[in-house]
Coordinates of C-alpha atoms in Angstrom, one line a residue:
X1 CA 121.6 117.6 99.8
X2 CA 121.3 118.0 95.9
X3 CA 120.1 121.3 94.3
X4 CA 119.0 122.1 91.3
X5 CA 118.6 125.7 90.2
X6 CA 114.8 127.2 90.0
X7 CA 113.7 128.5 86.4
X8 CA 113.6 131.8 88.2
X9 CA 116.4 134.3 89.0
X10 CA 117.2 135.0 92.7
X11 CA 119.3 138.1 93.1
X12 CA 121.0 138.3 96.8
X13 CA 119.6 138.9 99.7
X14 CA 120.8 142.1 101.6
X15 CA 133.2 130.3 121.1
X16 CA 135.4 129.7 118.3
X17 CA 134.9 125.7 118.5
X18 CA 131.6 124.9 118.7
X19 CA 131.4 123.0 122.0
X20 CA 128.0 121.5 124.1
X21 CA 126.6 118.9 125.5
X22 CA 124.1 116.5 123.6
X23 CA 121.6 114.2 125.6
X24 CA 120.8 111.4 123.8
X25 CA 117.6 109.4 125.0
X26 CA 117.3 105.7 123.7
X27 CA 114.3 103.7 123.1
X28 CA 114.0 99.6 122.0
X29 CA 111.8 97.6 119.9
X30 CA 111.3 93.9 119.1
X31 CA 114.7 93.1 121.2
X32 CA 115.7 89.6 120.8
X33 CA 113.9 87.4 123.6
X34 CA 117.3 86.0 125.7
X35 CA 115.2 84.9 128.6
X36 CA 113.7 81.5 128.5
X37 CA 110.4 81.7 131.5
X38 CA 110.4 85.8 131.2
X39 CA 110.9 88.3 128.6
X40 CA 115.1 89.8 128.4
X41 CA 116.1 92.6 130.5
X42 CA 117.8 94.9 128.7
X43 CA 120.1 97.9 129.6
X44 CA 122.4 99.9 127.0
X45 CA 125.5 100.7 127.0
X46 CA 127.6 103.6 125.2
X47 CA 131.1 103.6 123.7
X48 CA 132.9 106.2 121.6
X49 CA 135.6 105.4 119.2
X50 CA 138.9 106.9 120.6
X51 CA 142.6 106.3 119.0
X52 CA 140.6 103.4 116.9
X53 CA 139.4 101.8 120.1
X54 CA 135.5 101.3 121.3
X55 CA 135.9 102.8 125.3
X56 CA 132.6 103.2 127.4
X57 CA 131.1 106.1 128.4
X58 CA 128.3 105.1 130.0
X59 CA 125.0 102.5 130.2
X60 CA 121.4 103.1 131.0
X61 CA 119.5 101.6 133.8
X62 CA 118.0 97.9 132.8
X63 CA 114.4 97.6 131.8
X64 CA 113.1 94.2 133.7
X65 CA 111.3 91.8 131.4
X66 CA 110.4 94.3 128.4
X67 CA 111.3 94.1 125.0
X68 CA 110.1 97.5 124.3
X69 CA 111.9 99.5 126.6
X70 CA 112.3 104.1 126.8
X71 CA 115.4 104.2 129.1
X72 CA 114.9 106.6 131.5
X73 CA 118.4 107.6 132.1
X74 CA 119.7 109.6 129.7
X75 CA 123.0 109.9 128.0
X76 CA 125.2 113.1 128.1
X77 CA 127.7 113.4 125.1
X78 CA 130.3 116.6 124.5
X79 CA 129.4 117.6 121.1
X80 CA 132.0 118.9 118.7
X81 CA 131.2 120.1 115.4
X82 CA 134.9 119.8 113.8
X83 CA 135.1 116.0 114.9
X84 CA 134.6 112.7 113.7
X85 CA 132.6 111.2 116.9
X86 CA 131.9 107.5 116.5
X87 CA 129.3 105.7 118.9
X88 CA 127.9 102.6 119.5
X89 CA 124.8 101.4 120.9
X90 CA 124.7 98.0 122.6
X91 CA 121.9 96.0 124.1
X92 CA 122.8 93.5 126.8
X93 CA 120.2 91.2 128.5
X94 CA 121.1 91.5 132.4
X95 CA 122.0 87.9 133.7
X96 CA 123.6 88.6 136.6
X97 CA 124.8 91.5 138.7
X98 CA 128.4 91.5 137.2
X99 CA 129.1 94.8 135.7
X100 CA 131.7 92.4 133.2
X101 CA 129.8 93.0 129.4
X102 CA 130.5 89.2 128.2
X103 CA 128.5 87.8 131.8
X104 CA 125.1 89.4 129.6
X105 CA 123.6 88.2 126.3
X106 CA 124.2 90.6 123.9
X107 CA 120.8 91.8 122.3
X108 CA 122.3 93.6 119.2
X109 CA 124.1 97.1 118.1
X110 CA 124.3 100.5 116.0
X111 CA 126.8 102.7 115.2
X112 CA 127.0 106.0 113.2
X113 CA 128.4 109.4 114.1
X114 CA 127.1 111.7 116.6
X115 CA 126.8 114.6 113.7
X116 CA 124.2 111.8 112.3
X117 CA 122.0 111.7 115.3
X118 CA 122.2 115.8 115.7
X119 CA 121.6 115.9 112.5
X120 CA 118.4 113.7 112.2
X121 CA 117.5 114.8 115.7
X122 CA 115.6 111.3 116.3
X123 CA 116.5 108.0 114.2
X124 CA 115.6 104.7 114.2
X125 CA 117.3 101.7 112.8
X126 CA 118.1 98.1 113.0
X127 CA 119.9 96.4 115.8
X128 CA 122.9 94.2 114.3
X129 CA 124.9 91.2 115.8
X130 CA 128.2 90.8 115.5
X131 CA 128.5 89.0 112.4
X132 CA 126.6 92.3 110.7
X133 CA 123.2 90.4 110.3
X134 CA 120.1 91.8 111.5
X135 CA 119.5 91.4 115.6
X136 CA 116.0 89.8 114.7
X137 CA 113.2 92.7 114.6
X138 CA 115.6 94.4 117.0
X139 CA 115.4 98.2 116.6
X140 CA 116.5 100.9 117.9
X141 CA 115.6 104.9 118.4
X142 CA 117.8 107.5 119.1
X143 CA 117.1 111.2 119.8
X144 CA 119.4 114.3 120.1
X145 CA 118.2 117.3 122.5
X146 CA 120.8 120.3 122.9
X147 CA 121.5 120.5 126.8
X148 CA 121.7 124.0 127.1
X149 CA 119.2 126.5 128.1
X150 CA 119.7 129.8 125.2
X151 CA 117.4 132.2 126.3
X152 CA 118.8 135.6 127.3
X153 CA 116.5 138.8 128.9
X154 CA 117.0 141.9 127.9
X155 CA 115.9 144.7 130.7
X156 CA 115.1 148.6 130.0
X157 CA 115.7 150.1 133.4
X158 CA 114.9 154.0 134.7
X159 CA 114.7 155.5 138.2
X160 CA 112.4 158.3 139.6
X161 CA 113.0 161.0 142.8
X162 CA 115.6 158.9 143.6
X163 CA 117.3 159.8 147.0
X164 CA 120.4 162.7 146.8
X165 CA 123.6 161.4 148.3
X166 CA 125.9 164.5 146.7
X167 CA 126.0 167.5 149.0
X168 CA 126.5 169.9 146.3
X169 CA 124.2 168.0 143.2
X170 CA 122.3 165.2 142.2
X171 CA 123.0 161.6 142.6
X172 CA 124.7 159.4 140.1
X173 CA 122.9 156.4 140.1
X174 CA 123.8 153.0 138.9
X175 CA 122.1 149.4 139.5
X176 CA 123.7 146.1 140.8
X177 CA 122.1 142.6 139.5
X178 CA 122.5 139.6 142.3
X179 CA 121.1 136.1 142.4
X180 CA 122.1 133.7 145.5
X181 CA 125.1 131.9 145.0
X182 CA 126.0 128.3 146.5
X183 CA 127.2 129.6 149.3
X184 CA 124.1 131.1 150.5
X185 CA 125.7 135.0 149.4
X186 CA 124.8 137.2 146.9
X187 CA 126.6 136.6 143.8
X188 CA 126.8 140.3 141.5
X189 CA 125.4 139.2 137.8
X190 CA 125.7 142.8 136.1
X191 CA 126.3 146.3 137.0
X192 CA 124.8 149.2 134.7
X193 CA 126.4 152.1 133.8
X194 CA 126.4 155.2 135.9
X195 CA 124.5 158.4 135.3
X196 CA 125.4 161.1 136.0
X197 CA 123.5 164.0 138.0
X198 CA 120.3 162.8 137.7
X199 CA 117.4 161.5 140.8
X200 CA 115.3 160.5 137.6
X201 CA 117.8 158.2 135.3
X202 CA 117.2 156.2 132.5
X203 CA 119.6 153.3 131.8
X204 CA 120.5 151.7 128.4
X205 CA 118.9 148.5 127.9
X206 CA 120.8 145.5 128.7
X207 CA 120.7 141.9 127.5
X208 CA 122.4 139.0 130.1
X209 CA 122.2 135.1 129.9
X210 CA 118.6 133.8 131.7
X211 CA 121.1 131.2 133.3
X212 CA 123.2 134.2 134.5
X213 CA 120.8 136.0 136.3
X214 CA 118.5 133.5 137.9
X215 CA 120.0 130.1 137.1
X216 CA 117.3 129.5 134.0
X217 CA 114.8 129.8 137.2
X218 CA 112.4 132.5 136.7
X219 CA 110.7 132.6 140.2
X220 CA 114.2 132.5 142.1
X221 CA 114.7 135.3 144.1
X222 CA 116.9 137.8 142.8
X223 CA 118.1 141.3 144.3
X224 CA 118.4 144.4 142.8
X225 CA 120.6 147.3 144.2
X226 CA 121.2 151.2 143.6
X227 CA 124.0 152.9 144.9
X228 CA 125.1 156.5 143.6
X229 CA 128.5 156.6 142.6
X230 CA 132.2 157.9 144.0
X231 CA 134.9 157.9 141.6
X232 CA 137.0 157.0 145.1
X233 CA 135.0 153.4 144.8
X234 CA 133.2 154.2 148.0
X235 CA 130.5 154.3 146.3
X236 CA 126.9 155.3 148.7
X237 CA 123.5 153.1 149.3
X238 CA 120.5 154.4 147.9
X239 CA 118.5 151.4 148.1
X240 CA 117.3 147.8 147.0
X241 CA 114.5 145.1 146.6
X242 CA 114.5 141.8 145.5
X243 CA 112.0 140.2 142.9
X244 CA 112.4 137.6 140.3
X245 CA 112.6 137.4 136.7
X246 CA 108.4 136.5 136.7
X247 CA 107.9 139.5 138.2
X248 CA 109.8 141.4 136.0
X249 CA 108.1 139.9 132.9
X250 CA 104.9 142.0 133.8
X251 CA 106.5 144.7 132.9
X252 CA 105.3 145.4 129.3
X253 CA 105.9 148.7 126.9
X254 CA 102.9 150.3 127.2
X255 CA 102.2 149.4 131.1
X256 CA 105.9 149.7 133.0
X257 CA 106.2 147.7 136.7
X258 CA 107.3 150.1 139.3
X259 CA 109.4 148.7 142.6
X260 CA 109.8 150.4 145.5
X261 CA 113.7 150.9 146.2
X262 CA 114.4 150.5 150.2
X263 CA 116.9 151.3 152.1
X264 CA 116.1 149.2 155.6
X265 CA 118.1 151.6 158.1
X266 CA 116.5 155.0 157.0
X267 CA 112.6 152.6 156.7
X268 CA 113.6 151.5 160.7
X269 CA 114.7 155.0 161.6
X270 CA 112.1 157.1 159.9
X271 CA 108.1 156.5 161.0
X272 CA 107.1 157.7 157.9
X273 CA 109.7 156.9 155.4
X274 CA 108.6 155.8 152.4
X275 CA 110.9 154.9 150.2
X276 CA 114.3 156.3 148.4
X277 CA 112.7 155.9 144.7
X278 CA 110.8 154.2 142.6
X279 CA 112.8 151.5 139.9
X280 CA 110.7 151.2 137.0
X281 CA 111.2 148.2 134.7
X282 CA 110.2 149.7 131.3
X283 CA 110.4 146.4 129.5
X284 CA 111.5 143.0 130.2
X285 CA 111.5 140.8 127.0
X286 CA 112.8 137.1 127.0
X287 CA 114.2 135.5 123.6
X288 CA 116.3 132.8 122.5
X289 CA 120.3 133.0 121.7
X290 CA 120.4 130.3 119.0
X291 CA 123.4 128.2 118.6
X292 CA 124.8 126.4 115.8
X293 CA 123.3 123.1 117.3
X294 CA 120.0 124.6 117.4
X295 CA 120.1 125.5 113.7
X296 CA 120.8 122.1 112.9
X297 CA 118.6 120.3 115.1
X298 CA 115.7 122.5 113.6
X299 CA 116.8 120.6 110.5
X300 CA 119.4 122.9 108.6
X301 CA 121.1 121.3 106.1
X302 CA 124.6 121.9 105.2
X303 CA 125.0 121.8 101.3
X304 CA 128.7 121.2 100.3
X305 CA 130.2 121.5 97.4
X306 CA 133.8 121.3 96.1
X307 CA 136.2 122.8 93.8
X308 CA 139.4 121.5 92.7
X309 CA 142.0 123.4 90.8
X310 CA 143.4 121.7 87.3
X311 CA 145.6 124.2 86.1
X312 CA 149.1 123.7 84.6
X313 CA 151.1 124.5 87.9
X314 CA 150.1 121.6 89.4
X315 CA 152.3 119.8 87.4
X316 CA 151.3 116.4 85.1
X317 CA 149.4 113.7 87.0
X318 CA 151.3 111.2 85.3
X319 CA 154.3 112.4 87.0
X320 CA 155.4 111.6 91.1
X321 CA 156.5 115.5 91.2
X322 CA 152.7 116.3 90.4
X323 CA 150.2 117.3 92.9
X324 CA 147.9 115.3 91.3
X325 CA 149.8 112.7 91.1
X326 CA 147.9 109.9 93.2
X327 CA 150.5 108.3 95.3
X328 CA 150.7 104.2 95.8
X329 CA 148.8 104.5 99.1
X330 CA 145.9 106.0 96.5
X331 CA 145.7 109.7 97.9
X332 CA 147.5 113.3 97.4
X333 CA 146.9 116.5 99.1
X334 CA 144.1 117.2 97.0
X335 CA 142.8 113.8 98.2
X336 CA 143.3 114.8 101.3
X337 CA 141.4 117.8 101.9
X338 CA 138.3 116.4 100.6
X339 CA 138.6 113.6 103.1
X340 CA 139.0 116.0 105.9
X341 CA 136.4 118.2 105.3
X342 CA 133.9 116.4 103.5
X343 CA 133.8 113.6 105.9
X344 CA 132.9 116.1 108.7
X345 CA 130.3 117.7 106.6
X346 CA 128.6 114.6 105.0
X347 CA 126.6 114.1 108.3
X348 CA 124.7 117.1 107.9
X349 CA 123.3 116.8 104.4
X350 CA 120.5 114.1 104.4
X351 CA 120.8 112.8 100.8
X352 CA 124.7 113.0 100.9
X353 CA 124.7 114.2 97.4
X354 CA 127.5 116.6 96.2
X355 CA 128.7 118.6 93.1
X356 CA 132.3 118.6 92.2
X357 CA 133.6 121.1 90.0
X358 CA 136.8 121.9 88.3
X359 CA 138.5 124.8 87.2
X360 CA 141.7 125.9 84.7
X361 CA 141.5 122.5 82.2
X362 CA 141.2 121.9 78.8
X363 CA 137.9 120.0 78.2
X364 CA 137.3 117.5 75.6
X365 CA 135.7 117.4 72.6
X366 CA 136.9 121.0 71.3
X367 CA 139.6 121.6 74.2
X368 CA 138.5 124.8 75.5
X369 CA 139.3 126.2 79.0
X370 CA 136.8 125.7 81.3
X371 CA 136.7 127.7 85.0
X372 CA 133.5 126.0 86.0
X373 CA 133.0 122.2 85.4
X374 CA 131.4 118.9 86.5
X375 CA 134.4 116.7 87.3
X376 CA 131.7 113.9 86.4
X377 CA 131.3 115.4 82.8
X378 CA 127.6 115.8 83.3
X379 CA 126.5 119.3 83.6
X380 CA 123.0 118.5 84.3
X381 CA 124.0 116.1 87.6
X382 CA 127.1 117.2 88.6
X383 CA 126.5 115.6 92.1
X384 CA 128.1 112.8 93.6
X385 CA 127.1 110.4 96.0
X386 CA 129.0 111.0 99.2
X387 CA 133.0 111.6 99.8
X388 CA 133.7 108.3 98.0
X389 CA 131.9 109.3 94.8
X390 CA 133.8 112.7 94.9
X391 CA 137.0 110.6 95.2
X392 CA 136.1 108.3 92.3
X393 CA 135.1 111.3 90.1
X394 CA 138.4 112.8 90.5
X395 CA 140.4 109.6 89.7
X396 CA 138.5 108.9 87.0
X397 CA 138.6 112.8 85.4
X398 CA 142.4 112.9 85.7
X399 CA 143.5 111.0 82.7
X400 CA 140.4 112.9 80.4
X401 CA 141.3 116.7 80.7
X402 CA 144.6 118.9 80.0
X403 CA 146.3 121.1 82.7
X404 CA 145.7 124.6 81.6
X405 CA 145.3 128.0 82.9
X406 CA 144.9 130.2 84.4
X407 CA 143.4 130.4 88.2
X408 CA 140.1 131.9 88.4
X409 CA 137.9 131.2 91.4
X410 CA 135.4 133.9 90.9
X411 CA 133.2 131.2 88.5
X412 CA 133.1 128.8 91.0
X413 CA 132.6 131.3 93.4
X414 CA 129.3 132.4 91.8
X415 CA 128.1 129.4 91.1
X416 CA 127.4 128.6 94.4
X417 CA 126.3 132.2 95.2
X418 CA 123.3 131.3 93.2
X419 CA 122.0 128.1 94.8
X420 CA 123.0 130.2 98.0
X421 CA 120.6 132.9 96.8
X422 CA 117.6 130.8 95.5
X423 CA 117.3 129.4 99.1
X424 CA 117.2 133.3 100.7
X425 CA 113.7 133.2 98.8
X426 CA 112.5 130.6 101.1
X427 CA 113.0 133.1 104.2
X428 CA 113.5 129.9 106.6
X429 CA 116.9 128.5 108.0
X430 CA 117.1 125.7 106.1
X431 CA 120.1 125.2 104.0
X432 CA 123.9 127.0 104.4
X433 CA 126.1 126.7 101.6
X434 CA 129.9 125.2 101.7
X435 CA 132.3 125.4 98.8
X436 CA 135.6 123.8 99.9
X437 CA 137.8 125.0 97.2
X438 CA 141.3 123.5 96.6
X439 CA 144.1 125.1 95.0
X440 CA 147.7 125.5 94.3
X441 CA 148.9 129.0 93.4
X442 CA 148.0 132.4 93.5
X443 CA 144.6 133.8 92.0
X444 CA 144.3 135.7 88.8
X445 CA 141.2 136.9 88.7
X446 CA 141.4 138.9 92.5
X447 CA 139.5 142.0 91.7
X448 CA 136.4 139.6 90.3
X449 CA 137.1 136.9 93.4
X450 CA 137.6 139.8 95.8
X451 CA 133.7 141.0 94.5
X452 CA 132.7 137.8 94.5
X453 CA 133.0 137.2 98.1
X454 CA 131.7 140.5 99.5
X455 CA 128.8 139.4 97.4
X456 CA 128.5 136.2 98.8
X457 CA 128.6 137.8 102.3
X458 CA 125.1 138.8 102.1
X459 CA 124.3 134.6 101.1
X460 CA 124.2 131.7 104.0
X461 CA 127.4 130.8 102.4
X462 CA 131.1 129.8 103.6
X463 CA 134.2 129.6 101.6
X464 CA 137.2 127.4 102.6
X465 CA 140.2 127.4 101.1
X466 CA 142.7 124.8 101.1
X467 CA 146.4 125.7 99.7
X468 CA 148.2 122.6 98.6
X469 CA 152.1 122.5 97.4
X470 CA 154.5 125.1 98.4
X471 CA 153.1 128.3 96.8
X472 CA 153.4 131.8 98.0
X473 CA 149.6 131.9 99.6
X474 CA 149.7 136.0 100.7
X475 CA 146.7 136.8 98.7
X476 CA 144.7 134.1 100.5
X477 CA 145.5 135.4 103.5
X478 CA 144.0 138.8 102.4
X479 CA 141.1 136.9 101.1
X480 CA 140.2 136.1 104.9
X481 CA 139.4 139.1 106.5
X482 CA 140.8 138.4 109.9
X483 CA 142.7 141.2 110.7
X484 CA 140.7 144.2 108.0
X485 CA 137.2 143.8 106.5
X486 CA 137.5 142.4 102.7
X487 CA 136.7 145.6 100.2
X488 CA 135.4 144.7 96.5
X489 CA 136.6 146.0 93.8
X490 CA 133.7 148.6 94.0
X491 CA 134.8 150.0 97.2
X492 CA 131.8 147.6 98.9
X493 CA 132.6 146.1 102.6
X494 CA 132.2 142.5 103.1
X495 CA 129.2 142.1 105.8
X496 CA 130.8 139.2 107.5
X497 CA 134.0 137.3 107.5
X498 CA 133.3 133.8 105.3
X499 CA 136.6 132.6 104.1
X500 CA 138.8 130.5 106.2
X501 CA 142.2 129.5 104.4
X502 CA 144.8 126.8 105.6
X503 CA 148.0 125.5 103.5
X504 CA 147.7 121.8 103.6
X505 CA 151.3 121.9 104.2
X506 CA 151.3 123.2 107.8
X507 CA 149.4 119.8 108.2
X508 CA 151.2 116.9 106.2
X509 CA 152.9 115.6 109.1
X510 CA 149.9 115.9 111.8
X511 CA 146.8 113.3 112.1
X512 CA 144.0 113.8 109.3
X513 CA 141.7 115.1 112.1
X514 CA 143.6 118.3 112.4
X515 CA 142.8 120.1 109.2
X516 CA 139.0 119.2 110.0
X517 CA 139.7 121.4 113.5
X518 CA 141.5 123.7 111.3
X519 CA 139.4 124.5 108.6
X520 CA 135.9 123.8 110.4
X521 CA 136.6 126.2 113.5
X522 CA 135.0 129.5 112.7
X523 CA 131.4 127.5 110.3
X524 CA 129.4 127.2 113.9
X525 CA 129.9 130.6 113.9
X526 CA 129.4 131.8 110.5
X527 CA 126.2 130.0 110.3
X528 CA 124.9 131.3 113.2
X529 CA 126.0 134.7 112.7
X530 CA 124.0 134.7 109.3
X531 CA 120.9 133.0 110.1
X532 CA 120.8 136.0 113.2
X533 CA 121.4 139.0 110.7
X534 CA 118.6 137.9 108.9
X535 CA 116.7 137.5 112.0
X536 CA 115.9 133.6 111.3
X537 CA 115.2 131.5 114.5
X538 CA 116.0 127.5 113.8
X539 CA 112.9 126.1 111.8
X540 CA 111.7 123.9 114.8
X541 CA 112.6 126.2 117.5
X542 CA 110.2 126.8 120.5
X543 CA 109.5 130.4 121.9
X544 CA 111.3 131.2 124.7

């Protein structure tokens, strides 16, 4: 997505893999006509791309004499963020019952990656044949719907003239949480802390998956026990009930539900037993746990941007010892990196359109050092036009600048930080910032990077640094914050963790696809973790 900075300042705003499952729905239009006394039959079938070959995954039911047809059966994709997924979508016109693909006429087909459909949520496009030309009026729609249900409940639990099971003080109560398993038994879903001394306790609020205490079903039946506690694990019965999660729900902050808590051999042994307590449900609120998937479903965009280190070290590009030297196959690590990471991310930015910026050359006309500068030599439009126009840019800069010095990344660093925090003002989760940044050496200006990032903390805004050559890479290490929060300069924390560094050389004799896992694994999380802090639900979400 290309940016362009508003005439206004914006100061800042104060599962490791990222695994699901994607249903994909599929609709036809105008399909080629195959049949010649009726209208085709079609049915569609799925492959992914694996090792370089199409395999099936699966095909939809077939739609009898339509050439408009919505599929009812849906299809069910694993969905990894850090992964190149190729599909394809092929129409067949049913001729006989042979489940053999070449016995059908073959209607037309579409392929694209599955972070383009998740991205766009629904698409529609033209139906090709093989030979690449247009399957007649043939289109085709496909839309993306997460298959997993987020919400979570969050319970505030107290109890009142509870019944005393200590002979020499109060009870020490603590609630048990059961829905019916499978087997037809209770299954335990949560346990709440004990205590201590008290007939009249108040429990902390607790927040549990929907799906883990009533299956996402909120009139199941679900049991609720209170026992009083033994530290010798024997612990006693006070009583129970069962309700469901509807139920619960009436419970609201101002007027609290109140269940009677039974236990059924003192009610069939006692005429005029009561009960042993009342369980009050002080609130019972139910709201969504986004994902990652959400966020971009509700139409995030990730906006990536790269920076690429031209100082000295590197060595002259003229020169096979060079790092910058492009090899006969037409690539080097710096090559490299960009293709990893930038072929993941493309998919999520809709216009594809990307700024590249250098740091530590010598610019012509007047040869002074630049930390912060369009590899395409136009300030103004620094973007490119997808991987491929980062690529050319960098070939064609190479011969233009000199090598210089030395390594500053807090310019590029801030550059970003801007954009980032001119789309804070918009208060809606819509874009999330990426500046893959390439280097070779160590960093020189720490103190102002180190304050940079803690800055940039506050911004929807990842770092990702890729070490190329054999350098001594401690400092990037520290940079991470994995094992001990980042400190600026000032003394200021870093709010969250946002850099993830990899050496390119732990990966030169691995496939391509592994530095995408690498340097990709913790985003999901860092995107999600931000848009929650600022308490921003996906744009399109729905209320739980």
């Amino acid at each position: 997505m290309a940016y362009t900075e508003a005439p206004s300042p914006a100061g800042p705003v104060g599962s490791q893999y990222c695994v699901c499952k994607v249903e994909l729905s599929i609709c036809g239009q105008n399909l080629l006509d195959r049949d010649v006394t009726s209208k085709s039959d079609p049915f569609c079938v799925l492959f992914m791309e694996v090792n370089g070959k199409w395999v099936e995954l699966d095909r939809t039911e077939t739609a009898v004499n339509n050439l408009n047809p919505a599929f009812a059966k849906k299809f069910i994709v694993d969905y990894h963020f850090e992964e190149v997924q190729k599909l394809k979508f092929a129409l067949f016109d049913q001729d006989k019952s042979s489940t053999q693909l070449y016995e059908h006429d073959f209607l037309g087909e579409f392929s694209c990656t599955l972070g383009t459909i998740v991205s766009s949520k629904k698409m529609t496009r033209a139906l090709l044949l093989g030979n690449g030309k247009p399957a007649g009026k043939g289109m085709i729609t496909i839309a993306a719907q997460e298959l997993s249900d987020n919400r979570v409940i969050t319970l505030s639990m107290a109890g009142r003239k509870l019944d005393k099971k200590d002979l020499f003080g109060k009870s020490d109560p603590f609630l048990e949480f059961h829905k019916p398993g499978d087997d037809g038994k209770w299954m335990l879903v949560h346990r709440t802390e004990v205590i201590k001394y008290t007939l009249d306790p108040v429990w902390k609020p607790f927040t549990v998956p929907l799906v883990s205490l009533c299956d996402g079903d909120m009139e199941k039946q679900i049991k609720v026990v209170c026992y009083d506690y033994d530290s010798d694990g024997g612990h006693d019965f006070i009583g129970e009930f069962q309700t469901s999660v509807a139920r619960l729900c009436e419970a609201q902050d101002a007027s609290p539900l109140e269940l009677e808590c039974i236990n059924p051999k003192k009610q069939k042994k006692k005429k005029n037993y009561k009960n042993s307590g009342i369980i009050i449900v002080k609130s019972c609120k139910i709201t969504r746990d986004f994902s990652f998937l959400d966020y971009i479903l509700g139409g995030c965009q990730l906006m990536f941007t790269v920076g690429i280190d031209f100082t000295a070290s590197n060595g002259n590009p003229q020169e096979p010892s060079s790092l910058h030297y492009i090899n006969p196959l037409g690539t080097n690590e710096y090559l490299s990196a960009i293709w990893a990471v930038g072929q993941i991310i493309q998919d999520y930015d809709s216009d594809k359109m990307f700024p590249a910026l250098g740091f530590g050359a010598q610019l012509p006309p007047d040869w002074k050092v630049s930390h912060e500068f369009a590899i395409n030599f136009n300030p103004r439009n620094p973007f490119c036009s997808g991987v491929e126009g980062i690529v050319q840019a960098y070939s064609a800069c190479l011969p233009h600048i000199r090598f210089y010095g030395p390594t500053n990344f807090s310019p590029i660093i801030n550059h970003v930080a801007r954009f980032a925090a001119q789309a804070t003002q918009q208060e809606t989760a819509s874009q999330y910032f990426i500046l893959l940044i390439i280097t070779d050496g160590v960093i020189s200006d720490m103190d102002e990077t180190r304050h940079a990032v803690v800055q940039a903390s506050k911004l929807p805004m990842s770092i990702i640094i890729v070490g190329v050559g054999n350098a001594d890479f401690a400092a990037m290490e520290f940079l991470e914050g994995d094992s001990r929060v980042l400190h600026s300069y000032t003394g200021e924390e870093a709010v969250r963790d946002i850099v993830q560094f990899v050496p390119f050389r732990n990966f030169r004799n691995v496939p391509k696809e592994t530095l995408a896992k690498a340097v990709l694994a913790e985003l999901p999380q860092q995107v999600v973790q931000y848009f929650k802090h600022q308490n921003l639900p996906p744009i399109n979400s729905e209320p739980a």
